[in-house]
Amino acid sequence: MKGSRITLFYLFFGIVSVLFIGFILYFSLSTVMISDAVDSTEVTVNQSGRYLEAYIDRVKNTSTIIANNDDVIDFFSQKEDASHEHYMTRINNLIDNTLTSDDSLKSIVIISKDGKVFSNEENLDMSMSENMMKEDWYVQAIHNEMPTLTSARMQKFSMDKDLWVISLSQEILDSDNNNIGVVVIDIPYTAFENYLMELHLGDEGFAFILNE
């Protein structure tokens, strides 16, 4: 009888020891796995942030090139014969060549202060007038010192996200630093969404972009 009690005691002690050691190992491995997952996610998010920043910087450089284009400035500031067709041809070619060189861009709109418009879009869904200073979006665009992203908009009213765009706007200045127009470059919303969807963040992980 005494031998049976000793056997049961050691059996119980052995089971408790195995469970305790198993718990310690499980907790330690879980902590290591969680730590590795967090580190991996941080690396992925940081790399994604740098990629998107580089992409936006590239679009900003494109808008700066357009805003500083001599033909655009001359035509909008009326320094040359504004009715001359070669200015219109050159500006339209500038838009076409820019879109051809970067197929990630959806559209480009160049608007003068007095309502002259150049764009690859046939039907612009934007508020326009002969005095663009009356348009809120135009005034907001020229108050930014640097090319600025605006929130997602739809080129046409639709729930189809393929029609949603994120716009980058930049003021066009003449040689005296007076406003003469604005450049608006539309980036497809799906260009951002598709990239974020490809990130490996686990079964329940997700990513989103916040403004300031």
PDB file of C-alpha atoms in Angstrom, residues 51-162:
ATOM      1  CA  TYR A  51       8.125  52.916 -51.064  1.00  0.00           C
ATOM      2  CA  LEU A  52       4.965  55.049 -50.958  1.00  0.00           C
ATOM      3  CA  GLU A  53       6.939  58.151 -49.978  1.00  0.00           C
ATOM      4  CA  ALA A  54       9.298  57.581 -52.903  1.00  0.00           C
ATOM      5  CA  TYR A  55       6.325  57.127 -55.236  1.00  0.00           C
ATOM      6  CA  ILE A  56       4.658  60.339 -54.037  1.00  0.00           C
ATOM      7  CA  ASP A  57       7.979  62.226 -54.270  1.00  0.00           C
ATOM      8  CA  ARG A  58       8.263  61.091 -57.886  1.00  0.00           C
ATOM      9  CA  VAL A  59       4.788  62.452 -58.635  1.00  0.00           C
ATOM     10  CA  LYS A  60       5.694  65.705 -56.840  1.00  0.00           C
ATOM     11  CA  ASN A  61       8.760  66.035 -59.062  1.00  0.00           C
ATOM     12  CA  THR A  62       6.537  65.516 -62.096  1.00  0.00           C
ATOM     13  CA  SER A  63       4.157  68.273 -60.975  1.00  0.00           C
ATOM     14  CA  THR A  64       7.118  70.595 -60.357  1.00  0.00           C
ATOM     15  CA  ILE A  65       8.445  69.996 -63.874  1.00  0.00           C
ATOM     16  CA  ILE A  66       5.032  70.826 -65.356  1.00  0.00           C
ATOM     17  CA  ALA A  67       4.564  73.899 -63.143  1.00  0.00           C
ATOM     18  CA  ASN A  68       7.979  75.238 -64.215  1.00  0.00           C
ATOM     19  CA  ASN A  69       7.520  74.478 -67.913  1.00  0.00           C
ATOM     20  CA  ASP A  70       8.307  77.575 -70.010  1.00  0.00           C
ATOM     21  CA  ASP A  71       5.430  77.048 -72.442  1.00  0.00           C
ATOM     22  CA  VAL A  72       2.915  76.740 -69.598  1.00  0.00           C
ATOM     23  CA  ILE A  73       4.229  79.850 -67.854  1.00  0.00           C
ATOM     24  CA  ASP A  74       4.409  81.932 -71.046  1.00  0.00           C
ATOM     25  CA  PHE A  75       0.947  80.919 -72.186  1.00  0.00           C
ATOM     26  CA  PHE A  76      -0.713  81.457 -68.806  1.00  0.00           C
ATOM     27  CA  SER A  77       1.077  84.737 -68.067  1.00  0.00           C
ATOM     28  CA  GLN A  78       0.262  86.156 -71.529  1.00  0.00           C
ATOM     29  CA  LYS A  79       3.891  87.107 -72.132  1.00  0.00           C
ATOM     30  CA  GLU A  80       3.698  85.780 -75.668  1.00  0.00           C
ATOM     31  CA  ASP A  81       0.912  85.523 -78.223  1.00  0.00           C
ATOM     32  CA  ALA A  82      -1.508  83.500 -76.065  1.00  0.00           C
ATOM     33  CA  SER A  83      -3.597  82.562 -79.062  1.00  0.00           C
ATOM     34  CA  HIS A  84      -0.688  80.955 -80.846  1.00  0.00           C
ATOM     35  CA  GLU A  85      -1.487  77.314 -81.532  1.00  0.00           C
ATOM     36  CA  HIS A  86       2.037  76.068 -80.967  1.00  0.00           C
ATOM     37  CA  TYR A  87       1.709  76.788 -77.217  1.00  0.00           C
ATOM     38  CA  MET A  88      -1.458  74.734 -77.033  1.00  0.00           C
ATOM     39  CA  THR A  89       0.164  71.931 -79.009  1.00  0.00           C
ATOM     40  CA  ARG A  90       3.270  71.919 -76.805  1.00  0.00           C
ATOM     41  CA  ILE A  91       1.282  71.886 -73.568  1.00  0.00           C
ATOM     42  CA  ASN A  92      -0.925  69.042 -74.798  1.00  0.00           C
ATOM     43  CA  ASN A  93       2.205  67.164 -75.873  1.00  0.00           C
ATOM     44  CA  LEU A  94       3.693  67.795 -72.422  1.00  0.00           C
ATOM     45  CA  ILE A  95       0.673  66.115 -70.818  1.00  0.00           C
ATOM     46  CA  ASP A  96       0.718  63.178 -73.259  1.00  0.00           C
ATOM     47  CA  ASN A  97       4.456  62.599 -72.889  1.00  0.00           C
ATOM     48  CA  THR A  98       4.255  62.759 -69.093  1.00  0.00           C
ATOM     49  CA  LEU A  99       1.457  60.194 -68.956  1.00  0.00           C
ATOM     50  CA  THR A 100       3.285  57.956 -71.425  1.00  0.00           C
ATOM     51  CA  SER A 101       6.455  58.033 -69.325  1.00  0.00           C
ATOM     52  CA  ASP A 102       4.577  57.104 -66.125  1.00  0.00           C
ATOM     53  CA  ASP A 103       1.651  54.744 -66.649  1.00  0.00           C
ATOM     54  CA  SER A 104       0.835  54.835 -62.916  1.00  0.00           C
ATOM     55  CA  LEU A 105      -0.706  58.296 -63.342  1.00  0.00           C
ATOM     56  CA  LYS A 106      -4.390  58.515 -64.255  1.00  0.00           C
ATOM     57  CA  SER A 107      -4.745  62.098 -65.451  1.00  0.00           C
ATOM     58  CA  ILE A 108      -3.181  65.552 -65.527  1.00  0.00           C
ATOM     59  CA  VAL A 109      -5.062  68.843 -65.424  1.00  0.00           C
ATOM     60  CA  ILE A 110      -3.366  72.214 -65.993  1.00  0.00           C
ATOM     61  CA  ILE A 111      -5.633  75.164 -65.221  1.00  0.00           C
ATOM     62  CA  SER A 112      -4.891  78.862 -65.580  1.00  0.00           C
ATOM     63  CA  LYS A 113      -6.157  81.499 -63.179  1.00  0.00           C
ATOM     64  CA  ASP A 114      -8.609  82.724 -65.817  1.00  0.00           C
ATOM     65  CA  GLY A 115     -10.015  79.283 -66.593  1.00  0.00           C
ATOM     66  CA  LYS A 116      -7.912  77.950 -69.489  1.00  0.00           C
ATOM     67  CA  VAL A 117      -7.775  74.172 -69.179  1.00  0.00           C
ATOM     68  CA  PHE A 118      -5.471  71.499 -70.578  1.00  0.00           C
ATOM     69  CA  SER A 119      -6.103  67.855 -69.717  1.00  0.00           C
ATOM     70  CA  ASN A 120      -6.197  64.345 -71.067  1.00  0.00           C
ATOM     71  CA  GLU A 121      -9.701  64.030 -69.610  1.00  0.00           C
ATOM     72  CA  GLU A 122     -12.502  64.842 -72.019  1.00  0.00           C
ATOM     73  CA  ASN A 123     -15.160  65.554 -69.382  1.00  0.00           C
ATOM     74  CA  LEU A 124     -13.659  67.143 -66.282  1.00  0.00           C
ATOM     75  CA  ASP A 125     -15.627  66.703 -63.073  1.00  0.00           C
ATOM     76  CA  MET A 126     -14.264  69.871 -61.453  1.00  0.00           C
ATOM     77  CA  SER A 127     -15.670  73.297 -60.580  1.00  0.00           C
ATOM     78  CA  MET A 128     -14.471  75.766 -63.215  1.00  0.00           C
ATOM     79  CA  SER A 129     -14.968  79.458 -63.938  1.00  0.00           C
ATOM     80  CA  GLU A 130     -13.321  82.416 -65.665  1.00  0.00           C
ATOM     81  CA  ASN A 131     -12.052  83.523 -62.254  1.00  0.00           C
ATOM     82  CA  MET A 132     -10.656  80.446 -60.562  1.00  0.00           C
ATOM     83  CA  MET A 133     -10.072  82.414 -57.355  1.00  0.00           C
ATOM     84  CA  LYS A 134     -13.791  81.916 -56.727  1.00  0.00           C
ATOM     85  CA  GLU A 135     -13.308  78.142 -56.582  1.00  0.00           C
ATOM     86  CA  ASP A 136     -12.513  76.807 -53.092  1.00  0.00           C
ATOM     87  CA  TRP A 137     -10.397  73.895 -54.285  1.00  0.00           C
ATOM     88  CA  TYR A 138      -8.254  76.226 -56.421  1.00  0.00           C
ATOM     89  CA  VAL A 139      -7.650  78.660 -53.557  1.00  0.00           C
ATOM     90  CA  GLN A 140      -6.756  75.770 -51.268  1.00  0.00           C
ATOM     91  CA  ALA A 141      -4.274  74.454 -53.836  1.00  0.00           C
ATOM     92  CA  ILE A 142      -2.418  77.755 -54.230  1.00  0.00           C
ATOM     93  CA  HIS A 143      -2.109  78.266 -50.479  1.00  0.00           C
ATOM     94  CA  ASN A 144       0.211  75.280 -50.234  1.00  0.00           C
ATOM     95  CA  GLU A 145       3.894  76.086 -50.647  1.00  0.00           C
ATOM     96  CA  MET A 146       4.726  72.542 -51.761  1.00  0.00           C
ATOM     97  CA  PRO A 147       2.914  70.006 -53.973  1.00  0.00           C
ATOM     98  CA  THR A 148       0.189  68.622 -51.729  1.00  0.00           C
ATOM     99  CA  LEU A 149      -1.893  65.453 -51.715  1.00  0.00           C
ATOM    100  CA  THR A 150      -5.624  65.904 -51.359  1.00  0.00           C
ATOM    101  CA  SER A 151      -8.065  63.252 -50.181  1.00  0.00           C
ATOM    102  CA  ALA A 152      -9.495  60.622 -52.492  1.00  0.00           C
ATOM    103  CA  ARG A 153     -12.134  61.808 -54.914  1.00  0.00           C
ATOM    104  CA  MET A 154     -14.119  60.159 -57.687  1.00  0.00           C
ATOM    105  CA  GLN A 155     -13.674  61.340 -61.251  1.00  0.00           C
ATOM    106  CA  LYS A 156     -17.303  60.350 -61.702  1.00  0.00           C
ATOM    107  CA  PHE A 157     -19.889  59.533 -59.044  1.00  0.00           C
ATOM    108  CA  SER A 158     -19.550  55.795 -58.648  1.00  0.00           C
ATOM    109  CA  MET A 159     -18.907  53.103 -56.078  1.00  0.00           C
ATOM    110  CA  ASP A 160     -16.373  51.638 -58.502  1.00  0.00           C
ATOM    111  CA  LYS A 161     -13.006  52.231 -56.841  1.00  0.00           C
ATOM    112  CA  ASP A 162     -11.323  52.167 -60.256  1.00  0.00           C
TER     113      ASP A 162
END
